[in-house]
JSON list of C-alpha atoms in Angstrom, two decimals:
[
{"chain": "A", "resi": 1220, "resn": "MET", "atom": "CA", "xyz": [-12.80, -14.46, -11.40]},
{"chain": "A", "resi": 1221, "resn": "ARG", "atom": "CA", "xyz": [-9.32, -15.28, -13.23]},
{"chain": "A", "resi": 1222, "resn": "THR", "atom": "CA", "xyz": [-6.86, -17.85, -11.73]},
{"chain": "A", "resi": 1223, "resn": "ILE", "atom": "CA", "xyz": [-3.75, -16.68, -9.75]},
{"chain": "A", "resi": 1224, "resn": "GLY", "atom": "CA", "xyz": [-0.71, -18.55, -10.44]},
{"chain": "A", "resi": 1225, "resn": "LEU", "atom": "CA", "xyz": [1.78, -18.44, -7.56]},
{"chain": "A", "resi": 1226, "resn": "LEU", "atom": "CA", "xyz": [5.30, -18.71, -7.90]},
{"chain": "A", "resi": 1227, "resn": "GLY", "atom": "CA", "xyz": [6.40, -19.20, -4.06]},
{"chain": "A", "resi": 1228, "resn": "GLY", "atom": "CA", "xyz": [7.47, -21.12, -1.63]},
{"chain": "A", "resi": 1229, "resn": "MET", "atom": "CA", "xyz": [10.77, -18.92, -1.46]},
{"chain": "A", "resi": 1230, "resn": "SER", "atom": "CA", "xyz": [10.47, -19.10, 1.81]},
{"chain": "A", "resi": 1231, "resn": "TRP", "atom": "CA", "xyz": [7.12, -21.17, 2.28]},
{"chain": "A", "resi": 1232, "resn": "GLU", "atom": "CA", "xyz": [6.98, -18.77, 5.14]},
{"chain": "A", "resi": 1233, "resn": "SER", "atom": "CA", "xyz": [6.15, -15.16, 2.97]},
{"chain": "A", "resi": 1234, "resn": "SER", "atom": "CA", "xyz": [3.95, -17.66, 0.35]},
{"chain": "A", "resi": 1235, "resn": "ILE", "atom": "CA", "xyz": [1.58, -18.29, 3.02]},
{"chain": "A", "resi": 1236, "resn": "GLU", "atom": "CA", "xyz": [0.85, -14.73, 3.41]},
{"chain": "A", "resi": 1237, "resn": "TYR", "atom": "CA", "xyz": [0.16, -14.08, -0.06]},
{"chain": "A", "resi": 1238, "resn": "GLU", "atom": "CA", "xyz": [-1.97, -16.70, 0.04]},
{"chain": "A", "resi": 1239, "resn": "ARG", "atom": "CA", "xyz": [-3.84, -15.08, 3.07]},
{"chain": "A", "resi": 1240, "resn": "ILE", "atom": "CA", "xyz": [-4.15, -11.63, 1.73]},
{"chain": "A", "resi": 1241, "resn": "ILE", "atom": "CA", "xyz": [-5.18, -12.83, -1.23]},
{"chain": "A", "resi": 1242, "resn": "ASN", "atom": "CA", "xyz": [-7.91, -14.69, 0.22]},
{"chain": "A", "resi": 1243, "resn": "THR", "atom": "CA", "xyz": [-9.13, -12.60, 2.69]},
{"chain": "A", "resi": 1244, "resn": "GLU", "atom": "CA", "xyz": [-8.93, -9.71, -0.11]},
{"chain": "A", "resi": 1245, "resn": "VAL", "atom": "CA", "xyz": [-10.96, -11.78, -2.45]},
{"chain": "A", "resi": 1246, "resn": "ARG", "atom": "CA", "xyz": [-13.62, -12.48, 0.55]},
{"chain": "A", "resi": 1247, "resn": "ASP", "atom": "CA", "xyz": [-13.71, -8.79, 1.72]},
{"chain": "A", "resi": 1248, "resn": "ARG", "atom": "CA", "xyz": [-14.66, -7.65, -1.87]},
{"chain": "A", "resi": 1249, "resn": "LEU", "atom": "CA", "xyz": [-16.99, -10.47, -2.94]},
{"chain": "A", "resi": 1250, "resn": "GLY", "atom": "CA", "xyz": [-18.26, -11.88, 0.18]},
{"chain": "A", "resi": 1251, "resn": "GLY", "atom": "CA", "xyz": [-19.84, -15.06, 2.00]},
{"chain": "A", "resi": 1252, "resn": "ALA", "atom": "CA", "xyz": [-17.47, -18.05, 0.96]},
{"chain": "A", "resi": 1253, "resn": "ASN", "atom": "CA", "xyz": [-15.93, -16.26, -2.01]},
{"chain": "A", "resi": 1254, "resn": "ALA", "atom": "CA", "xyz": [-11.81, -17.26, -1.57]},
{"chain": "A", "resi": 1255, "resn": "ALA", "atom": "CA", "xyz": [-9.26, -17.07, -4.61]},
{"chain": "A", "resi": 1256, "resn": "ASP", "atom": "CA", "xyz": [-9.02, -19.29, -7.56]},
{"chain": "A", "resi": 1257, "resn": "LEU", "atom": "CA", "xyz": [-5.33, -20.56, -7.31]},
{"chain": "A", "resi": 1258, "resn": "LEU", "atom": "CA", "xyz": [-2.54, -22.47, -8.61]},
{"chain": "A", "resi": 1259, "resn": "ILE", "atom": "CA", "xyz": [0.63, -22.31, -6.43]},
{"chain": "A", "resi": 1260, "resn": "ARG", "atom": "CA", "xyz": [4.19, -23.94, -7.34]},
{"chain": "A", "resi": 1261, "resn": "SER", "atom": "CA", "xyz": [6.27, -24.07, -4.04]},
{"chain": "A", "resi": 1262, "resn": "TYR", "atom": "CA", "xyz": [10.00, -24.65, -3.29]},
{"chain": "A", "resi": 1263, "resn": "ASN", "atom": "CA", "xyz": [12.41, -25.79, -1.07]},
{"chain": "A", "resi": 1264, "resn": "PHE", "atom": "CA", "xyz": [14.15, -23.14, -0.39]},
{"chain": "A", "resi": 1265, "resn": "HIS", "atom": "CA", "xyz": [16.97, -24.80, 0.96]},
{"chain": "A", "resi": 1266, "resn": "GLU", "atom": "CA", "xyz": [17.83, -25.38, -2.89]},
{"chain": "A", "resi": 1267, "resn": "ILE", "atom": "CA", "xyz": [16.74, -21.94, -3.61]},
{"chain": "A", "resi": 1268, "resn": "GLU", "atom": "CA", "xyz": [19.17, -20.66, -1.20]},
{"chain": "A", "resi": 1269, "resn": "ARG", "atom": "CA", "xyz": [22.07, -22.64, -2.25]},
{"chain": "A", "resi": 1270, "resn": "GLN", "atom": "CA", "xyz": [22.02, -21.65, -6.17]},
{"chain": "A", "resi": 1271, "resn": "GLN", "atom": "CA", "xyz": [21.65, -18.24, -4.76]},
{"chain": "A", "resi": 1272, "resn": "MET", "atom": "CA", "xyz": [24.52, -18.33, -3.15]},
{"chain": "A", "resi": 1273, "resn": "ALA", "atom": "CA", "xyz": [26.26, -19.97, -5.83]},
{"chain": "A", "resi": 1274, "resn": "GLY", "atom": "CA", "xyz": [24.92, -17.08, -8.53]},
{"chain": "A", "resi": 1275, "resn": "GLU", "atom": "CA", "xyz": [23.19, -20.26, -10.75]},
{"chain": "A", "resi": 1276, "resn": "TRP", "atom": "CA", "xyz": [20.57, -17.37, -11.62]},
{"chain": "A", "resi": 1277, "resn": "GLU", "atom": "CA", "xyz": [20.53, -18.72, -15.50]},
{"chain": "A", "resi": 1278, "resn": "ALA", "atom": "CA", "xyz": [19.37, -21.95, -13.98]},
{"chain": "A", "resi": 1279, "resn": "MET", "atom": "CA", "xyz": [17.11, -20.33, -11.28]},
{"chain": "A", "resi": 1280, "resn": "GLY", "atom": "CA", "xyz": [15.22, -18.55, -14.37]},
{"chain": "A", "resi": 1281, "resn": "ALA", "atom": "CA", "xyz": [15.05, -21.49, -16.35]},
{"chain": "A", "resi": 1282, "resn": "LEU", "atom": "CA", "xyz": [13.60, -23.17, -13.58]},
{"chain": "A", "resi": 1283, "resn": "LEU", "atom": "CA", "xyz": [11.06, -20.29, -12.57]},
{"chain": "A", "resi": 1284, "resn": "ALA", "atom": "CA", "xyz": [9.98, -19.92, -16.58]},
{"chain": "A", "resi": 1285, "resn": "GLU", "atom": "CA", "xyz": [9.63, -23.72, -17.01]},
{"chain": "A", "resi": 1286, "resn": "ASP", "atom": "CA", "xyz": [7.33, -23.84, -13.94]},
{"chain": "A", "resi": 1287, "resn": "ALA", "atom": "CA", "xyz": [5.45, -20.37, -14.85]},
{"chain": "A", "resi": 1288, "resn": "GLY", "atom": "CA", "xyz": [4.49, -22.20, -18.27]},
{"chain": "A", "resi": 1289, "resn": "LYS", "atom": "CA", "xyz": [3.22, -25.10, -16.42]},
{"chain": "A", "resi": 1290, "resn": "LEU", "atom": "CA", "xyz": [1.01, -22.69, -14.23]},
{"chain": "A", "resi": 1291, "resn": "GLU", "atom": "CA", "xyz": [-0.16, -20.94, -17.49]},
{"chain": "A", "resi": 1292, "resn": "ALA", "atom": "CA", "xyz": [-1.09, -24.83, -19.12]},
{"chain": "A", "resi": 1293, "resn": "ALA", "atom": "CA", "xyz": [-2.76, -25.95, -16.00]},
{"chain": "A", "resi": 1294, "resn": "GLY", "atom": "CA", "xyz": [-5.07, -22.41, -16.07]},
{"chain": "A", "resi": 1295, "resn": "ALA", "atom": "CA", "xyz": [-3.43, -19.53, -14.48]},
{"chain": "A", "resi": 1296, "resn": "ASP", "atom": "CA", "xyz": [-4.43, -16.25, -15.73]},
{"chain": "A", "resi": 1297, "resn": "VAL", "atom": "CA", "xyz": [-2.38, -13.99, -13.82]},
{"chain": "A", "resi": 1298, "resn": "ILE", "atom": "CA", "xyz": [1.19, -15.19, -12.75]},
{"chain": "A", "resi": 1299, "resn": "VAL", "atom": "CA", "xyz": [2.97, -13.88, -9.60]},
{"chain": "A", "resi": 1300, "resn": "LEU", "atom": "CA", "xyz": [6.40, -14.23, -8.86]},
{"chain": "A", "resi": 1301, "resn": "CYS", "atom": "CA", "xyz": [6.33, -14.51, -4.43]},
{"chain": "A", "resi": 1302, "resn": "THR", "atom": "CA", "xyz": [9.86, -12.95, -4.07]},
{"chain": "A", "resi": 1303, "resn": "ASN", "atom": "CA", "xyz": [11.73, -10.19, -4.53]},
{"chain": "A", "resi": 1304, "resn": "THR", "atom": "CA", "xyz": [14.77, -11.44, -5.11]},
{"chain": "A", "resi": 1305, "resn": "MET", "atom": "CA", "xyz": [13.99, -13.82, -7.53]},
{"chain": "A", "resi": 1306, "resn": "HIS", "atom": "CA", "xyz": [12.54, -10.73, -9.85]},
{"chain": "A", "resi": 1307, "resn": "LYS", "atom": "CA", "xyz": [16.28, -10.69, -10.97]},
{"chain": "A", "resi": 1308, "resn": "VAL", "atom": "CA", "xyz": [15.15, -13.25, -13.63]},
{"chain": "A", "resi": 1309, "resn": "ALA", "atom": "CA", "xyz": [12.06, -12.23, -13.62]},
{"chain": "A", "resi": 1310, "resn": "ASP", "atom": "CA", "xyz": [12.26, -11.81, -17.57]},
{"chain": "A", "resi": 1311, "resn": "HIS", "atom": "CA", "xyz": [12.62, -15.39, -18.27]},
{"chain": "A", "resi": 1312, "resn": "ILE", "atom": "CA", "xyz": [9.01, -15.91, -17.11]},
{"chain": "A", "resi": 1313, "resn": "GLU", "atom": "CA", "xyz": [8.18, -13.05, -19.21]},
{"chain": "A", "resi": 1314, "resn": "LYS", "atom": "CA", "xyz": [9.52, -14.72, -22.00]},
{"chain": "A", "resi": 1315, "resn": "ALA", "atom": "CA", "xyz": [7.78, -18.16, -21.16]},
{"chain": "A", "resi": 1316, "resn": "LEU", "atom": "CA", "xyz": [4.39, -16.96, -21.01]},
{"chain": "A", "resi": 1317, "resn": "THR", "atom": "CA", "xyz": [1.83, -16.66, -23.86]},
{"chain": "A", "resi": 1318, "resn": "THR", "atom": "CA", "xyz": [-1.50, -15.84, -22.71]},
{"chain": "A", "resi": 1319, "resn": "ALA", "atom": "CA", "xyz": [-1.05, -15.11, -18.75]},
{"chain": "A", "resi": 1320, "resn": "ASP", "atom": "CA", "xyz": [-0.75, -11.83, -17.39]},
{"chain": "A", "resi": 1321, "resn": "PHE", "atom": "CA", "xyz": [2.75, -11.67, -15.12]},
{"chain": "A", "resi": 1322, "resn": "ILE", "atom": "CA", "xyz": [2.79, -8.85, -12.75]},
{"chain": "A", "resi": 1323, "resn": "HIS", "atom": "CA", "xyz": [6.26, -7.46, -11.99]},
{"chain": "A", "resi": 1324, "resn": "LEU", "atom": "CA", "xyz": [6.53, -6.95, -7.90]},
{"chain": "A", "resi": 1325, "resn": "GLY", "atom": "CA", "xyz": [9.32, -4.23, -8.82]},
{"chain": "A", "resi": 1326, "resn": "ASP", "atom": "CA", "xyz": [6.19, -1.82, -10.92]},
{"chain": "A", "resi": 1327, "resn": "THR", "atom": "CA", "xyz": [3.70, -2.52, -7.86]},
{"chain": "A", "resi": 1328, "resn": "THR", "atom": "CA", "xyz": [5.90, -1.28, -5.51]},
{"chain": "A", "resi": 1329, "resn": "ALA", "atom": "CA", "xyz": [7.23, 1.51, -7.04]},
{"chain": "A", "resi": 1330, "resn": "ASP", "atom": "CA", "xyz": [3.33, 2.23, -8.25]},
{"chain": "A", "resi": 1331, "resn": "ALA", "atom": "CA", "xyz": [2.50, 2.37, -4.65]},
{"chain": "A", "resi": 1332, "resn": "VAL", "atom": "CA", "xyz": [4.97, 4.95, -3.35]},
{"chain": "A", "resi": 1333, "resn": "ASN", "atom": "CA", "xyz": [4.32, 7.44, -6.31]},
{"chain": "A", "resi": 1334, "resn": "ALA", "atom": "CA", "xyz": [1.12, 7.33, -5.79]},
{"chain": "A", "resi": 1335, "resn": "ALA", "atom": "CA", "xyz": [1.82, 8.05, -1.55]},
{"chain": "A", "resi": 1336, "resn": "GLY", "atom": "CA", "xyz": [3.72, 10.97, -3.15]},
{"chain": "A", "resi": 1337, "resn": "VAL", "atom": "CA", "xyz": [6.93, 9.66, -1.83]},
{"chain": "A", "resi": 1338, "resn": "THR", "atom": "CA", "xyz": [9.91, 9.97, -3.98]},
{"chain": "A", "resi": 1339, "resn": "THR", "atom": "CA", "xyz": [13.28, 8.97, -1.91]},
{"chain": "A", "resi": 1340, "resn": "VAL", "atom": "CA", "xyz": [12.74, 6.02, -0.14]},
{"chain": "A", "resi": 1341, "resn": "GLY", "atom": "CA", "xyz": [14.74, 3.24, 1.94]},
{"chain": "A", "resi": 1342, "resn": "LEU", "atom": "CA", "xyz": [14.96, 0.16, 0.59]},
{"chain": "A", "resi": 1343, "resn": "LEU", "atom": "CA", "xyz": [15.67, -3.35, 2.87]},
{"chain": "A", "resi": 1344, "resn": "GLY", "atom": "CA", "xyz": [16.10, -6.52, 1.31]},
{"chain": "A", "resi": 1345, "resn": "THR", "atom": "CA", "xyz": [18.55, -9.30, 0.44]},
{"chain": "A", "resi": 1346, "resn": "ARG", "atom": "CA", "xyz": [21.66, -8.50, -0.11]},
{"chain": "A", "resi": 1347, "resn": "TYR", "atom": "CA", "xyz": [20.97, -9.57, -4.06]},
{"chain": "A", "resi": 1348, "resn": "THR", "atom": "CA", "xyz": [18.29, -6.67, -3.76]},
{"chain": "A", "resi": 1349, "resn": "MET", "atom": "CA", "xyz": [19.98, -4.03, -2.08]},
{"chain": "A", "resi": 1350, "resn": "GLU", "atom": "CA", "xyz": [23.31, -4.29, -4.01]},
{"chain": "A", "resi": 1351, "resn": "GLN", "atom": "CA", "xyz": [22.30, -5.29, -7.49]},
{"chain": "A", "resi": 1352, "resn": "ASN", "atom": "CA", "xyz": [20.87, -2.92, -10.45]},
{"chain": "A", "resi": 1353, "resn": "PHE", "atom": "CA", "xyz": [17.67, -5.39, -11.37]},
{"chain": "A", "resi": 1354, "resn": "TYR", "atom": "CA", "xyz": [15.55, -4.34, -8.73]},
{"chain": "A", "resi": 1355, "resn": "ARG", "atom": "CA", "xyz": [16.80, -0.71, -7.58]},
{"chain": "A", "resi": 1356, "resn": "ASP", "atom": "CA", "xyz": [16.59, 0.28, -11.59]},
{"chain": "A", "resi": 1357, "resn": "ARG", "atom": "CA", "xyz": [12.85, -0.87, -11.96]},
{"chain": "A", "resi": 1358, "resn": "LEU", "atom": "CA", "xyz": [12.22, 1.43, -9.22]},
{"chain": "A", "resi": 1359, "resn": "THR", "atom": "CA", "xyz": [14.61, 4.38, -10.52]},
{"chain": "A", "resi": 1360, "resn": "ASP", "atom": "CA", "xyz": [12.75, 3.55, -13.88]},
{"chain": "A", "resi": 1361, "resn": "ASN", "atom": "CA", "xyz": [9.44, 5.02, -12.01]},
{"chain": "A", "resi": 1362, "resn": "GLY", "atom": "CA", "xyz": [10.92, 7.96, -10.89]},
{"chain": "A", "resi": 1363, "resn": "LEU", "atom": "CA", "xyz": [11.97, 7.11, -7.88]},
{"chain": "A", "resi": 1364, "resn": "THR", "atom": "CA", "xyz": [15.09, 7.95, -5.62]},
{"chain": "A", "resi": 1365, "resn": "VAL", "atom": "CA", "xyz": [16.62, 5.27, -3.95]},
{"chain": "A", "resi": 1366, "resn": "LEU", "atom": "CA", "xyz": [18.51, 4.61, -0.87]},
{"chain": "A", "resi": 1367, "resn": "VAL", "atom": "CA", "xyz": [19.97, 1.39, 0.58]},
{"chain": "A", "resi": 1368, "resn": "PRO", "atom": "CA", "xyz": [21.75, 1.26, 3.91]},
{"chain": "A", "resi": 1369, "resn": "ASP", "atom": "CA", "xyz": [25.93, 1.39, 4.61]},
{"chain": "A", "resi": 1370, "resn": "GLU", "atom": "CA", "xyz": [27.61, -1.07, 5.94]},
{"chain": "A", "resi": 1371, "resn": "PRO", "atom": "CA", "xyz": [27.80, -3.06, 7.82]},
{"chain": "A", "resi": 1372, "resn": "ASP", "atom": "CA", "xyz": [23.53, -2.24, 8.50]},
{"chain": "A", "resi": 1373, "resn": "ARG", "atom": "CA", "xyz": [23.41, -4.36, 4.98]},
{"chain": "A", "resi": 1374, "resn": "THR", "atom": "CA", "xyz": [25.05, -7.71, 6.48]},
{"chain": "A", "resi": 1375, "resn": "ALA", "atom": "CA", "xyz": [22.51, -6.80, 9.61]},
{"chain": "A", "resi": 1376, "resn": "VAL", "atom": "CA", "xyz": [19.44, -7.03, 7.34]},
{"chain": "A", "resi": 1377, "resn": "HIS", "atom": "CA", "xyz": [20.60, -9.83, 4.69]},
{"chain": "A", "resi": 1378, "resn": "ASP", "atom": "CA", "xyz": [21.51, -12.20, 8.00]},
{"chain": "A", "resi": 1379, "resn": "ILE", "atom": "CA", "xyz": [18.18, -11.59, 9.67]},
{"chain": "A", "resi": 1380, "resn": "ILE", "atom": "CA", "xyz": [16.40, -12.30, 6.69]},
{"chain": "A", "resi": 1381, "resn": "PHE", "atom": "CA", "xyz": [18.38, -15.67, 6.02]},
{"chain": "A", "resi": 1382, "resn": "GLU", "atom": "CA", "xyz": [19.47, -17.01, 9.17]},
{"chain": "A", "resi": 1383, "resn": "GLU", "atom": "CA", "xyz": [15.88, -16.28, 10.80]},
{"chain": "A", "resi": 1384, "resn": "LEU", "atom": "CA", "xyz": [12.66, -14.79, 8.63]},
{"chain": "A", "resi": 1385, "resn": "VAL", "atom": "CA", "xyz": [12.73, -17.59, 6.11]},
{"chain": "A", "resi": 1386, "resn": "GLN", "atom": "CA", "xyz": [13.15, -19.74, 9.20]},
{"chain": "A", "resi": 1387, "resn": "GLY", "atom": "CA", "xyz": [10.24, -18.62, 10.71]},
{"chain": "A", "resi": 1388, "resn": "VAL", "atom": "CA", "xyz": [11.87, -16.66, 13.47]},
{"chain": "A", "resi": 1389, "resn": "VAL", "atom": "CA", "xyz": [10.63, -13.29, 14.95]},
{"chain": "A", "resi": 1390, "resn": "SER", "atom": "CA", "xyz": [13.08, -12.01, 17.21]},
{"chain": "A", "resi": 1391, "resn": "PRO", "atom": "CA", "xyz": [12.96, -8.65, 19.02]},
{"chain": "A", "resi": 1392, "resn": "ALA", "atom": "CA", "xyz": [16.45, -7.52, 19.03]},
{"chain": "A", "resi": 1393, "resn": "SER", "atom": "CA", "xyz": [16.18, -8.28, 15.43]},
{"chain": "A", "resi": 1394, "resn": "LYS", "atom": "CA", "xyz": [13.24, -6.33, 14.71]},
{"chain": "A", "resi": 1395, "resn": "ALA", "atom": "CA", "xyz": [14.98, -3.03, 17.11]},
{"chain": "A", "resi": 1396, "resn": "ILE", "atom": "CA", "xyz": [18.29, -3.84, 14.64]},
{"chain": "A", "resi": 1397, "resn": "TYR", "atom": "CA", "xyz": [16.04, -3.15, 11.73]},
{"chain": "A", "resi": 1398, "resn": "LEU", "atom": "CA", "xyz": [14.27, 0.14, 13.01]},
{"chain": "A", "resi": 1399, "resn": "GLU", "atom": "CA", "xyz": [17.62, 1.32, 13.85]},
{"chain": "A", "resi": 1400, "resn": "VAL", "atom": "CA", "xyz": [18.62, 1.13, 10.06]},
{"chain": "A", "resi": 1401, "resn": "VAL", "atom": "CA", "xyz": [15.70, 2.55, 9.40]},
{"chain": "A", "resi": 1402, "resn": "GLU", "atom": "CA", "xyz": [16.34, 5.56, 11.20]},
{"chain": "A", "resi": 1403, "resn": "ARG", "atom": "CA", "xyz": [20.03, 5.66, 9.83]},
{"chain": "A", "resi": 1404, "resn": "LEU", "atom": "CA", "xyz": [18.07, 5.64, 5.92]},
{"chain": "A", "resi": 1405, "resn": "ALA", "atom": "CA", "xyz": [15.87, 8.72, 7.37]},
{"chain": "A", "resi": 1406, "resn": "ALA", "atom": "CA", "xyz": [18.65, 10.76, 8.12]},
{"chain": "A", "resi": 1407, "resn": "ARG", "atom": "CA", "xyz": [20.25, 9.96, 5.08]},
{"chain": "A", "resi": 1408, "resn": "GLY", "atom": "CA", "xyz": [16.64, 11.60, 3.56]},
{"chain": "A", "resi": 1409, "resn": "ALA", "atom": "CA", "xyz": [14.95, 8.87, 3.04]},
{"chain": "A", "resi": 1410, "resn": "THR", "atom": "CA", "xyz": [11.01, 9.70, 3.34]},
{"chain": "A", "resi": 1411, "resn": "GLY", "atom": "CA", "xyz": [9.47, 6.32, 2.88]},
{"chain": "A", "resi": 1412, "resn": "ILE", "atom": "CA", "xyz": [10.79, 2.58, 3.31]},
{"chain": "A", "resi": 1413, "resn": "ILE", "atom": "CA", "xyz": [10.50, -0.39, 1.17]},
{"chain": "A", "resi": 1414, "resn": "ALA", "atom": "CA", "xyz": [10.04, -3.67, 2.67]},
{"chain": "A", "resi": 1415, "resn": "GLY", "atom": "CA", "xyz": [11.78, -5.36, -0.54]},
{"chain": "A", "resi": 1416, "resn": "CYS", "atom": "CA", "xyz": [12.22, -8.96, 1.15]},
{"chain": "A", "resi": 1417, "resn": "THR", "atom": "CA", "xyz": [8.18, -10.65, 1.54]},
{"chain": "A", "resi": 1418, "resn": "GLU", "atom": "CA", "xyz": [9.84, -11.74, 4.49]},
{"chain": "A", "resi": 1419, "resn": "ILE", "atom": "CA", "xyz": [10.71, -8.56, 6.35]},
{"chain": "A", "resi": 1420, "resn": "GLU", "atom": "CA", "xyz": [6.64, -8.14, 6.50]},
{"chain": "A", "resi": 1421, "resn": "LEU", "atom": "CA", "xyz": [6.62, -10.87, 9.51]},
{"chain": "A", "resi": 1422, "resn": "LEU", "atom": "CA", "xyz": [9.27, -8.36, 11.71]},
{"chain": "A", "resi": 1423, "resn": "ILE", "atom": "CA", "xyz": [8.04, -5.20, 11.24]},
{"chain": "A", "resi": 1424, "resn": "SER", "atom": "CA", "xyz": [4.89, -3.13, 10.30]},
{"chain": "A", "resi": 1425, "resn": "ASP", "atom": "CA", "xyz": [3.87, 0.35, 9.09]},
{"chain": "A", "resi": 1426, "resn": "GLN", "atom": "CA", "xyz": [3.09, 0.89, 12.58]},
{"chain": "A", "resi": 1427, "resn": "ASP", "atom": "CA", "xyz": [6.95, 0.72, 13.55]},
{"chain": "A", "resi": 1428, "resn": "VAL", "atom": "CA", "xyz": [8.19, 2.78, 11.41]},
{"chain": "A", "resi": 1429, "resn": "ASP", "atom": "CA", "xyz": [7.43, 6.57, 11.22]},
{"chain": "A", "resi": 1430, "resn": "MET", "atom": "CA", "xyz": [6.72, 7.05, 7.74]},
{"chain": "A", "resi": 1431, "resn": "PRO", "atom": "CA", "xyz": [5.23, 5.83, 4.58]},
{"chain": "A", "resi": 1432, "resn": "TYR", "atom": "CA", "xyz": [5.96, 2.16, 4.67]},
{"chain": "A", "resi": 1433, "resn": "PHE", "atom": "CA", "xyz": [5.56, 0.06, 1.66]},
{"chain": "A", "resi": 1434, "resn": "PRO", "atom": "CA", "xyz": [5.02, -3.71, 2.58]},
{"chain": "A", "resi": 1435, "resn": "THR", "atom": "CA", "xyz": [5.79, -5.28, -0.53]},
{"chain": "A", "resi": 1436, "resn": "ALA", "atom": "CA", "xyz": [4.12, -9.11, -0.28]},
{"chain": "A", "resi": 1437, "resn": "ALA", "atom": "CA", "xyz": [0.54, -7.40, 0.32]},
{"chain": "A", "resi": 1438, "resn": "LEU", "atom": "CA", "xyz": [1.00, -4.63, -2.37]},
{"chain": "A", "resi": 1439, "resn": "HIS", "atom": "CA", "xyz": [1.85, -7.46, -5.01]},
{"chain": "A", "resi": 1440, "resn": "ALA", "atom": "CA", "xyz": [-1.03, -9.62, -3.43]},
{"chain": "A", "resi": 1441, "resn": "ILE", "atom": "CA", "xyz": [-3.68, -6.80, -3.63]},
{"chain": "A", "resi": 1442, "resn": "ALA", "atom": "CA", "xyz": [-2.11, -5.84, -7.03]},
{"chain": "A", "resi": 1443, "resn": "ALA", "atom": "CA", "xyz": [-2.95, -9.95, -8.38]},
{"chain": "A", "resi": 1444, "resn": "VAL", "atom": "CA", "xyz": [-6.38, -9.99, -6.87]},
{"chain": "A", "resi": 1445, "resn": "ASP", "atom": "CA", "xyz": [-7.10, -6.42, -8.71]},
{"chain": "A", "resi": 1446, "resn": "ALA", "atom": "CA", "xyz": [-6.09, -8.33, -12.10]},
{"chain": "A", "resi": 1447, "resn": "ALA", "atom": "CA", "xyz": [-7.80, -11.82, -11.28]},
{"chain": "A", "resi": 1448, "resn": "LEU", "atom": "CA", "xyz": [-11.13, -9.86, -10.49]},
{"chain": "A", "resi": 1449, "resn": "ARG", "atom": "CA", "xyz": [-10.57, -7.05, -13.66]},
{"chain": "A", "resi": 1450, "resn": "THR", "atom": "CA", "xyz": [-12.18, -9.29, -16.33]},
{"chain": "A", "resi": 1451, "resn": "ASP", "atom": "CA", "xyz": [-15.40, -10.10, -14.02]},
{"chain": "A", "resi": 1452, "resn": "ALA", "atom": "CA", "xyz": [-15.72, -6.27, -13.53]},
{"chain": "A", "resi": 1453, "resn": "ALA", "atom": "CA", "xyz": [-15.32, -5.59, -17.61]},
{"chain": "A", "resi": 1454, "resn": "THR", "atom": "CA", "xyz": [-17.68, -8.04, -18.15]},
{"chain": "A", "resi": 1455, "resn": "SER", "atom": "CA", "xyz": [-20.32, -7.28, -15.73]},
{"chain": "A", "resi": 1456, "resn": "ASP", "atom": "CA", "xyz": [-20.38, -3.79, -17.34]},
{"chain": "A", "resi": 1457, "resn": "GLN", "atom": "CA", "xyz": [-20.80, -4.90, -20.85]},
{"chain": "A", "resi": 1458, "resn": "GLU", "atom": "CA", "xyz": [-23.47, -7.08, -19.48]},
{"chain": "A", "resi": 1459, "resn": "GLY", "atom": "CA", "xyz": [-25.37, -3.85, -18.26]},
{"chain": "A", "resi": 1460, "resn": "ASN", "atom": "CA", "xyz": [-24.65, -1.99, -21.18]},
{"chain": "A", "resi": 1461, "resn": "SER", "atom": "CA", "xyz": [-26.77, -4.59, -22.73]},
{"chain": "A", "resi": 1462, "resn": "ASP", "atom": "CA", "xyz": [-29.07, -4.75, -20.35]},
{"chain": "A", "resi": 1463, "resn": "GLU", "atom": "CA", "xyz": [-29.88, -1.02, -20.76]},
{"chain": "A", "resi": 1464, "resn": "GLU", "atom": "CA", "xyz": [-29.38, -0.93, -24.75]},
{"chain": "A", "resi": 1465, "resn": "GLN", "atom": "CA", "xyz": [-32.75, -3.90, -25.02]}
]
């Protein structure tokens, strides 16, 4: 099993979900007491939020790149950034790595949407994710049409993330607001919904949405497990072929 390095803690509410999904998936696949081999760098999200609001993206990119390098040096073979918004600086991380694989959340999400046969998706997330190009372009480059909520829906979606979800508050009233936003996106032509902030999965699930729903944290975590177990599978196949030849 290859070691997974998690750049998380943005917020830790979603990082815990990454750990839970990854470890559950490894146990389900390998059985017994198996769990993932993880290295974790968690952050004080209060400081990250301050830097986001101040537009200090270069500083955050440098921090994440440095920490990704530390995870790689500590033995991580796969690096996962446990947040959609901070993929704005994903290129900093990719440039910092020499041996570890970086799994881009946007690609993982686009692959899942395309596999489901959906071509037009509604994107929910932070204001940065919904309004800026770094994430939407990754999806459109993979052949998707991306719709984001109109105002004031964008503000409502963003505020609920920062004022409630990252603080562990899951409100039925906020869930109702999100589902109304989903309905308006569907009326504009969306045939699938991307939970483009990892905390959104704490609020709404696929059972709440009457169309294909793409929970990015879960998809990303499963992709990390795929990558972590891929080498073991390849090694087993090679050993099996060698035995047959003998």
